[in-house]
Amino acid sequence: MMNREPRRNIILCGFMATGKTSVGKRLAEIARYRFLDLDAAIEEEAGVSIPQIFSSQGESAFRKLESLMVERVAEKTECVIATGGGTIVNPQNLEMLKRCGIVVALTADIPTILLRVGSGDDRPMLQGNRLERIQALMDLRAPAYAQADLIVDTSALSVDEVAQLILDRLREFGFH
Ligand code: S3P
């Protein structure tokens, strides 16, 4: 079991398709923490899928729900929390998450992201020309991701490798 101090959760943020959910599940298994997925919590609260929230109520309604869920998960301890790609773009969300845990940003290069998102239409933020959308959002969001406590490039690594790398690096933050 990991030491609880000084911060009690591991929070994964970063762009879409950088591996937040799969790495988060693996990390939780290894650390014996609970795994929480912010997007899943949003869908549960709304009773509909994220694409449905975007199409019926718009992005701003989604962002409000997202911030509400950040407030809720910030109360937890000993959890690995996977956030959505846009969560820490809101500085208040980032601040709240930093207070309740170590914030780890996962990154990946654009060809890797393109490959991983595939052609599915389950990502409302990537409507239209996918490459252009990814590039534009990456540029916009890079300053937010750079504020994470730890940044890990997942492009060339397996889920297990990323999880292990994070655990090794977390020792610097007092996790044992
Ligand atoms: C979003 C990313 C999605 C989800 C929503 C908005 C974003 O999560 O929260 O579609 O703004 O980047 P993933 O990063 O898990 O795909």
mmCIF file of C-alpha atoms and ligand atoms in Angstrom:
data_model
loop_
_atom_site.group_PDB
_atom_site.id
_atom_site.type_symbol
_atom_site.label_atom_id
_atom_site.label_comp_id
_atom_site.label_asym_id
_atom_site.label_seq_id
_atom_site.Cartn_x
_atom_site.Cartn_y
_atom_site.Cartn_z
ATOM 1 C CA MET A 1 0.000 0.000 0.000
ATOM 2 C CA MET A 2 1.289 3.442 -0.830
ATOM 3 C CA ASN A 3 2.014 6.080 1.760
ATOM 4 C CA ARG A 4 -0.940 8.489 1.994
ATOM 5 C CA GLU A 5 1.100 11.613 2.646
ATOM 6 C CA PRO A 6 1.458 14.318 1.574
ATOM 7 C CA ARG A 7 -1.169 14.007 -1.168
ATOM 8 C CA ARG A 8 -3.611 11.205 -1.349
ATOM 9 C CA ASN A 9 -4.569 10.508 -4.936
ATOM 10 C CA ILE A 10 -2.896 10.009 -8.298
ATOM 11 C CA ILE A 11 -4.598 12.072 -10.985
ATOM 12 C CA LEU A 12 -4.058 11.366 -14.664
ATOM 13 C CA CYS A 13 -4.681 14.171 -17.110
ATOM 14 C CA GLY A 14 -3.591 14.925 -20.652
ATOM 15 C CA PHE A 15 -4.862 14.931 -24.202
ATOM 16 C CA MET A 16 -7.404 12.446 -25.547
ATOM 17 C CA ALA A 17 -5.972 9.000 -26.324
ATOM 18 C CA THR A 18 -2.799 9.389 -24.305
ATOM 19 C CA GLY A 19 -3.762 6.349 -22.190
ATOM 20 C CA LYS A 20 -5.329 7.908 -19.085
ATOM 21 C CA THR A 21 -7.974 5.226 -18.572
ATOM 22 C CA SER A 22 -5.926 2.130 -19.385
ATOM 23 C CA VAL A 23 -2.857 3.351 -17.476
ATOM 24 C CA GLY A 24 -5.087 4.505 -14.607
ATOM 25 C CA LYS A 25 -6.658 1.061 -14.234
ATOM 26 C CA ARG A 26 -3.251 -0.613 -14.221
ATOM 27 C CA LEU A 27 -1.812 1.894 -11.742
ATOM 28 C CA ALA A 28 -4.759 1.367 -9.421
ATOM 29 C CA GLU A 29 -4.239 -2.399 -9.556
ATOM 30 C CA ILE A 30 -0.550 -2.142 -8.719
ATOM 31 C CA ALA A 31 -0.951 0.518 -6.007
ATOM 32 C CA ARG A 32 -4.130 -1.057 -4.621
ATOM 33 C CA TYR A 33 -5.939 2.216 -5.022
ATOM 34 C CA ARG A 34 -9.506 2.611 -6.269
ATOM 35 C CA PHE A 35 -9.871 3.623 -9.914
ATOM 36 C CA LEU A 36 -12.223 6.496 -10.743
ATOM 37 C CA ASP A 37 -12.980 7.711 -14.240
ATOM 38 C CA LEU A 38 -14.239 11.276 -14.406
ATOM 39 C CA ASP A 39 -15.966 10.822 -17.783
ATOM 40 C CA ALA A 40 -17.798 7.737 -16.488
ATOM 41 C CA ALA A 41 -18.878 9.708 -13.387
ATOM 42 C CA ILE A 42 -20.183 12.504 -15.634
ATOM 43 C CA GLU A 43 -22.173 10.042 -17.732
ATOM 44 C CA GLU A 44 -23.598 8.422 -14.627
ATOM 45 C CA GLU A 45 -24.625 11.784 -13.186
ATOM 46 C CA ALA A 46 -26.185 12.933 -16.485
ATOM 47 C CA GLY A 47 -27.771 9.578 -17.295
ATOM 48 C CA VAL A 48 -26.653 9.941 -20.929
ATOM 49 C CA SER A 49 -23.406 9.548 -22.862
ATOM 50 C CA ILE A 50 -20.862 12.357 -23.281
ATOM 51 C CA PRO A 51 -21.608 12.760 -27.032
ATOM 52 C CA GLN A 52 -25.295 13.096 -26.090
ATOM 53 C CA ILE A 53 -24.521 15.786 -23.493
ATOM 54 C CA PHE A 54 -22.537 17.725 -26.106
ATOM 55 C CA SER A 55 -25.214 17.387 -28.785
ATOM 56 C CA SER A 56 -28.236 18.173 -26.626
ATOM 57 C CA GLN A 57 -26.816 20.700 -24.138
ATOM 58 C CA GLY A 58 -23.540 21.883 -25.640
ATOM 59 C CA GLU A 59 -19.946 21.993 -24.419
ATOM 60 C CA SER A 60 -20.533 24.529 -21.654
ATOM 61 C CA ALA A 61 -23.081 22.250 -19.945
ATOM 62 C CA PHE A 62 -20.555 19.426 -20.179
ATOM 63 C CA ARG A 63 -17.822 21.609 -18.637
ATOM 64 C CA LYS A 64 -20.122 22.524 -15.722
ATOM 65 C CA LEU A 65 -20.797 18.862 -15.013
ATOM 66 C CA GLU A 66 -17.101 18.131 -15.350
ATOM 67 C CA SER A 67 -16.225 20.762 -12.711
ATOM 68 C CA LEU A 68 -18.935 19.405 -10.413
ATOM 69 C CA MET A 69 -17.418 15.937 -10.701
ATOM 70 C CA VAL A 70 -13.932 17.328 -10.041
ATOM 71 C CA GLU A 71 -15.277 18.795 -6.788
ATOM 72 C CA ARG A 72 -16.689 15.408 -5.871
ATOM 73 C CA VAL A 73 -13.635 13.326 -6.653
ATOM 74 C CA ALA A 74 -11.415 15.851 -4.851
ATOM 75 C CA GLU A 75 -12.954 14.560 -1.614
ATOM 76 C CA LYS A 76 -11.584 11.065 -2.206
ATOM 77 C CA THR A 77 -8.410 9.468 -0.928
ATOM 78 C CA GLU A 78 -6.275 6.623 -2.256
ATOM 79 C CA CYS A 79 -7.770 6.770 -5.711
ATOM 80 C CA VAL A 80 -6.316 6.846 -9.176
ATOM 81 C CA ILE A 81 -8.467 9.375 -11.009
ATOM 82 C CA ALA A 82 -8.514 9.508 -14.818
ATOM 83 C CA THR A 83 -9.753 12.914 -16.004
ATOM 84 C CA GLY A 84 -10.939 13.992 -19.458
ATOM 85 C CA GLY A 85 -8.651 15.657 -21.984
ATOM 86 C CA GLY A 86 -10.053 19.108 -21.255
ATOM 87 C CA THR A 87 -10.456 18.902 -17.485
ATOM 88 C CA ILE A 88 -7.357 20.771 -16.338
ATOM 89 C CA VAL A 89 -7.713 23.448 -19.000
ATOM 90 C CA ASN A 90 -9.970 25.082 -16.405
ATOM 91 C CA PRO A 91 -7.478 26.464 -13.836
ATOM 92 C CA GLN A 92 -9.933 25.947 -10.974
ATOM 93 C CA ASN A 93 -10.180 22.247 -11.792
ATOM 94 C CA LEU A 94 -6.401 22.002 -11.915
ATOM 95 C CA GLU A 95 -6.031 23.758 -8.590
ATOM 96 C CA MET A 96 -8.577 21.512 -6.908
ATOM 97 C CA LEU A 97 -6.958 18.366 -8.320
ATOM 98 C CA LYS A 98 -3.480 19.502 -7.272
ATOM 99 C CA ARG A 99 -4.746 19.943 -3.742
ATOM 100 C CA CYS A 100 -6.020 16.389 -3.548
ATOM 101 C CA GLY A 101 -3.209 14.526 -5.261
ATOM 102 C CA ILE A 102 -0.247 14.343 -7.587
ATOM 103 C CA VAL A 103 -1.240 15.434 -11.079
ATOM 104 C CA VAL A 104 0.398 13.394 -13.830
ATOM 105 C CA ALA A 105 0.034 14.538 -17.450
ATOM 106 C CA LEU A 106 0.248 11.859 -20.126
ATOM 107 C CA THR A 107 1.344 13.051 -23.545
ATOM 108 C CA ALA A 108 1.720 11.427 -26.950
ATOM 109 C CA ASP A 109 2.806 12.642 -30.364
ATOM 110 C CA ILE A 110 0.153 13.557 -32.917
ATOM 111 C CA PRO A 111 0.564 10.495 -35.215
ATOM 112 C CA THR A 112 0.119 8.251 -32.152
ATOM 113 C CA ILE A 113 -2.979 10.149 -31.035
ATOM 114 C CA LEU A 114 -4.465 9.987 -34.548
ATOM 115 C CA LEU A 115 -3.883 6.248 -34.656
ATOM 116 C CA ARG A 116 -5.343 5.677 -31.194
ATOM 117 C CA VAL A 117 -8.507 7.753 -31.696
ATOM 118 C CA GLY A 118 -9.252 5.798 -34.879
ATOM 119 C CA SER A 119 -12.332 6.772 -36.840
ATOM 120 C CA GLY A 120 -14.959 6.495 -34.085
ATOM 121 C CA ASP A 121 -17.326 9.419 -33.495
ATOM 122 C CA ASP A 122 -17.337 9.156 -29.699
ATOM 123 C CA ARG A 123 -15.180 12.258 -29.211
ATOM 124 C CA PRO A 124 -17.229 15.414 -29.701
ATOM 125 C CA MET A 125 -14.157 17.665 -29.454
ATOM 126 C CA LEU A 126 -12.720 16.058 -32.598
ATOM 127 C CA GLN A 127 -15.597 16.763 -34.971
ATOM 128 C CA GLY A 128 -14.456 17.927 -38.416
ATOM 129 C CA ASN A 129 -10.919 17.596 -39.731
ATOM 130 C CA ARG A 130 -9.391 15.352 -37.085
ATOM 131 C CA LEU A 131 -5.745 16.251 -37.623
ATOM 132 C CA GLU A 132 -6.474 19.984 -37.593
ATOM 133 C CA ARG A 133 -8.625 19.680 -34.481
ATOM 134 C CA ILE A 134 -5.955 17.704 -32.646
ATOM 135 C CA GLN A 135 -3.260 20.203 -33.588
ATOM 136 C CA ALA A 136 -5.362 23.218 -32.610
ATOM 137 C CA LEU A 137 -6.469 21.744 -29.283
ATOM 138 C CA MET A 138 -2.943 20.577 -28.456
ATOM 139 C CA ASP A 139 -1.589 24.099 -29.017
ATOM 140 C CA LEU A 140 -4.334 25.569 -26.884
ATOM 141 C CA ARG A 141 -3.940 23.064 -24.075
ATOM 142 C CA ALA A 142 -0.180 22.568 -23.920
ATOM 143 C CA PRO A 143 0.292 25.338 -21.283
ATOM 144 C CA ALA A 144 -2.260 23.662 -19.008
ATOM 145 C CA TYR A 145 -0.705 20.196 -19.322
ATOM 146 C CA ALA A 146 2.726 21.711 -18.640
ATOM 147 C CA GLN A 147 1.523 22.619 -15.149
ATOM 148 C CA ALA A 148 1.214 18.977 -14.076
ATOM 149 C CA ASP A 149 3.525 17.713 -11.335
ATOM 150 C CA LEU A 150 4.841 15.029 -13.642
ATOM 151 C CA ILE A 151 4.750 14.595 -17.431
ATOM 152 C CA VAL A 152 5.094 11.198 -19.135
ATOM 153 C CA ASP A 153 5.257 10.643 -22.893
ATOM 154 C CA THR A 154 3.329 7.442 -23.613
ATOM 155 C CA SER A 155 3.894 7.337 -27.399
ATOM 156 C CA ALA A 156 6.404 4.483 -27.415
ATOM 157 C CA LEU A 157 5.488 2.743 -24.172
ATOM 158 C CA SER A 158 3.104 -0.039 -23.194
ATOM 159 C CA VAL A 159 0.440 0.474 -20.526
ATOM 160 C CA ASP A 160 2.535 -1.524 -18.035
ATOM 161 C CA GLU A 161 5.645 0.495 -18.810
ATOM 162 C CA VAL A 162 3.852 3.804 -18.299
ATOM 163 C CA ALA A 163 2.308 2.616 -15.027
ATOM 164 C CA GLN A 164 5.679 1.444 -13.719
ATOM 165 C CA LEU A 165 7.418 4.645 -14.790
ATOM 166 C CA ILE A 166 4.821 6.723 -12.962
ATOM 167 C CA LEU A 167 5.154 4.651 -9.799
ATOM 168 C CA ASP A 168 8.942 4.993 -9.895
ATOM 169 C CA ARG A 169 8.722 8.753 -10.345
ATOM 170 C CA LEU A 170 6.059 9.118 -7.640
ATOM 171 C CA ARG A 171 8.555 8.082 -5.007
ATOM 172 C CA GLU A 172 10.011 11.580 -5.425
ATOM 173 C CA PHE A 173 6.666 12.880 -4.160
ATOM 174 C CA GLY A 174 6.640 10.736 -1.044
ATOM 175 C CA PHE A 175 4.634 7.756 -2.320
ATOM 176 C CA HIS A 176 6.189 4.475 -1.179
HETATM 177 C C1 S3P B 1 -12.633 15.822 -23.920
HETATM 178 C C2 S3P B 1 -12.075 14.581 -23.729
HETATM 179 C C3 S3P B 1 -12.885 13.390 -23.407
HETATM 180 C C4 S3P B 1 -14.194 13.788 -22.737
HETATM 181 C C5 S3P B 1 -14.908 14.804 -23.560
HETATM 182 C C6 S3P B 1 -14.087 16.082 -23.751
HETATM 183 C C7 S3P B 1 -11.734 16.953 -24.244
HETATM 184 O O1 S3P B 1 -12.171 12.516 -22.551
HETATM 185 O O2 S3P B 1 -13.950 14.297 -21.450
HETATM 186 O O3 S3P B 1 -15.224 14.232 -24.797
HETATM 187 O O4 S3P B 1 -12.175 18.112 -24.151
HETATM 188 O O5 S3P B 1 -10.559 16.693 -24.589
HETATM 189 P P1 S3P B 1 -10.883 11.635 -23.047
HETATM 190 O O6 S3P B 1 -9.677 12.501 -22.917
HETATM 191 O O7 S3P B 1 -10.859 10.514 -22.055
HETATM 192 O O8 S3P B 1 -11.158 11.185 -24.430
#
